[in-house]
Structure formats: C-alpha cells, structure tokens
Amino acid sequence: MCPLPPASSQYPSRPTLSRQFAPHVLAVAMSNFFNLTTKEGHQFTVEQSSQGFQVVGYSLNTKDVVGQPIYETPAALLNTVSREYTRAFASQLIYKLEALAEDQFILSLTSCRLVSD
C-alpha cells in the first residue's frame, strides 16, 4: 500500500475528522487512510490528498479502486455513499434548528415590554 502524502493544511486534522464522523457512522478508524464503516455496514477506505477525499477501497485498509470521484469535504463523500449519514446529519440539524427557534421564541417573550397608559 502507498502511504498518503503529508496532510494539507486546508483540510481538517485527523482527530477533528474522527470527531466529525463519529455521530454519523458506526466506526471510523485512522491509519494511512480513513477507514469508514457506514451505519448501513458498508466499509470504505478513503484517501485524503491535496485534491480532496476519494474512495480507494471497498473494504478496510485497501487501495484497490481507481478513478472514483474526488470530494472536497468528508461530508460530501458521505452524502454520496451513505443515506443513513444524510438522514442522521439532517436529523441533528433539524434538532439544533428547533432548539434555536425555541430559544429565540423564549427570548422574544422575555424581552417584550408591556406599555401601560
């Protein structure tokens, strides 16, 4: 297997990526590649390069696939390979937006001033 080139500073560090993936996949392990197991149970080896993120294998720690699309972000790649990632991400976003809306509503109620004549 070929090692990855040094990580480009324009992409998140490996620990940051691991935390970013964790809530939305069954497993993520870092070696020379990103080893992902989606919630559907599909396994991928993803290479991070200066060009972006690309599936290079359909099992863990492999580099046996060529010519796959290169994605700018891990989220873009996961949106393509995992419906459950998309669903989990959307659910989390909806939850956070609803909480924000509720906070804004409560704030608007508490900041109202009643004008008395």
Short mmCIF file of C-alpha atoms in Angstrom, two decimals:
data_model
loop_
_atom_site.label_atom_id
_atom_site.label_comp_id
_atom_site.label_asym_id
_atom_site.label_seq_id
_atom_site.Cartn_x
_atom_site.Cartn_y
_atom_site.Cartn_z
CA MET A 1 0.00 0.00 0.00
CA CYS A 2 1.17 3.51 -0.75
CA PRO A 3 1.28 5.92 2.20
CA LEU A 4 -0.63 9.15 1.94
CA PRO A 5 1.25 12.36 1.25
CA PRO A 6 1.51 14.81 4.17
CA ALA A 7 -1.86 16.28 5.07
CA SER A 8 -2.63 19.62 3.51
CA SER A 9 -3.37 22.44 5.95
CA GLN A 10 -6.58 23.30 4.07
CA TYR A 11 -8.24 20.10 5.38
CA PRO A 12 -9.16 19.30 8.98
CA SER A 13 -6.73 17.29 11.09
CA ARG A 14 -7.34 13.56 11.59
CA PRO A 15 -8.66 13.92 15.19
CA THR A 16 -11.04 16.65 14.01
CA LEU A 17 -12.30 14.44 11.18
CA SER A 18 -12.75 11.50 13.54
CA ARG A 19 -14.95 13.59 15.87
CA GLN A 20 -16.84 14.98 12.86
CA PHE A 21 -17.71 11.50 11.56
CA ALA A 22 -18.34 9.74 14.87
CA PRO A 23 -22.03 10.63 15.43
CA HIS A 24 -23.00 9.64 11.90
CA VAL A 25 -21.20 6.33 11.23
CA LEU A 26 -20.78 3.01 13.06
CA ALA A 27 -16.99 3.18 13.07
CA VAL A 28 -14.16 5.39 11.98
CA ALA A 29 -10.51 4.42 12.35
CA MET A 30 -7.47 6.31 11.18
CA SER A 31 -4.47 4.58 9.63
CA ASN A 32 -2.78 5.64 6.41
CA PHE A 33 -6.29 6.08 5.14
CA PHE A 34 -9.68 6.88 6.64
CA ASN A 35 -11.39 3.59 7.36
CA LEU A 36 -15.14 4.14 7.46
CA THR A 37 -17.98 1.79 8.27
CA THR A 38 -21.29 3.46 7.50
CA LYS A 39 -24.42 2.87 9.55
CA GLU A 40 -25.56 0.60 6.71
CA GLY A 41 -22.48 -1.54 7.35
CA HIS A 42 -20.63 -0.61 4.15
CA GLN A 43 -16.87 -0.36 4.56
CA PHE A 44 -14.66 2.09 2.71
CA THR A 45 -11.06 3.16 2.67
CA VAL A 46 -10.85 6.86 1.88
CA GLU A 47 -7.68 8.64 0.88
CA GLN A 48 -7.13 12.25 1.88
CA SER A 49 -4.89 14.16 -0.51
CA SER A 50 -4.32 17.75 -1.53
CA GLN A 51 -7.14 17.25 -4.07
CA GLY A 52 -9.71 16.13 -1.50
CA PHE A 53 -11.28 12.85 -0.34
CA GLN A 54 -11.59 9.79 -2.55
CA VAL A 55 -12.78 6.21 -2.01
CA VAL A 56 -9.82 3.97 -2.83
CA GLY A 57 -11.16 0.68 -1.45
CA TYR A 58 -14.41 -1.10 -0.65
CA SER A 59 -13.02 -2.78 2.46
CA LEU A 60 -10.84 -1.50 5.28
CA ASN A 61 -7.14 -0.74 4.71
CA THR A 62 -7.24 -1.40 0.99
CA LYS A 63 -6.26 0.60 -2.05
CA ASP A 64 -7.69 -1.37 -4.96
CA VAL A 65 -10.12 1.04 -6.63
CA VAL A 66 -9.14 3.82 -9.04
CA GLY A 67 -10.98 6.57 -10.83
CA GLN A 68 -13.55 7.33 -8.13
CA PRO A 69 -14.82 10.91 -7.77
CA ILE A 70 -12.85 13.25 -5.52
CA TYR A 71 -14.91 15.14 -2.95
CA GLU A 72 -13.99 18.48 -1.43
CA THR A 73 -15.22 17.53 2.06
CA PRO A 74 -15.80 14.31 4.01
CA ALA A 75 -19.47 15.28 4.29
CA ALA A 76 -19.82 15.46 0.51
CA LEU A 77 -18.34 11.98 0.19
CA LEU A 78 -20.55 10.56 2.96
CA ASN A 79 -23.68 12.14 1.46
CA THR A 80 -22.93 10.13 -1.67
CA VAL A 81 -22.15 6.75 -0.09
CA SER A 82 -24.49 6.67 2.92
CA ARG A 83 -28.18 7.52 3.11
CA GLU A 84 -28.07 6.97 6.86
CA TYR A 85 -25.33 9.61 7.18
CA THR A 86 -27.53 12.07 5.31
CA ARG A 87 -30.54 11.16 7.47
CA ALA A 88 -28.57 11.38 10.74
CA PHE A 89 -26.99 14.70 9.75
CA ALA A 90 -30.36 16.15 8.72
CA SER A 91 -32.00 14.96 11.95
CA GLN A 92 -29.26 16.56 14.02
CA LEU A 93 -29.57 19.80 12.04
CA ILE A 94 -33.36 19.87 12.47
CA TYR A 95 -32.98 19.26 16.22
CA LYS A 96 -30.48 22.11 16.56
CA LEU A 97 -32.64 24.48 14.48
CA GLU A 98 -35.73 23.66 16.52
CA ALA A 99 -33.80 24.29 19.75
CA LEU A 100 -32.55 27.60 18.36
CA ALA A 101 -36.08 28.60 17.31
CA GLU A 102 -37.37 27.72 20.78
CA ASP A 103 -34.59 29.75 22.41
CA GLN A 104 -35.39 32.70 20.14
CA PHE A 105 -39.09 32.43 20.96
CA ILE A 106 -38.39 32.37 24.71
CA LEU A 107 -36.03 35.31 24.34
CA SER A 108 -38.68 37.28 22.44
CA LEU A 109 -41.23 36.60 25.18
CA THR A 110 -38.90 37.64 27.97
CA SER A 111 -37.74 40.79 26.22
CA CYS A 112 -41.24 42.12 25.46
CA ARG A 113 -42.13 45.29 27.29
CA LEU A 114 -45.69 45.98 28.11
CA VAL A 115 -46.62 49.59 27.66
CA SER A 116 -49.18 50.83 30.13
CA ASP A 117 -51.15 54.02 29.70
#
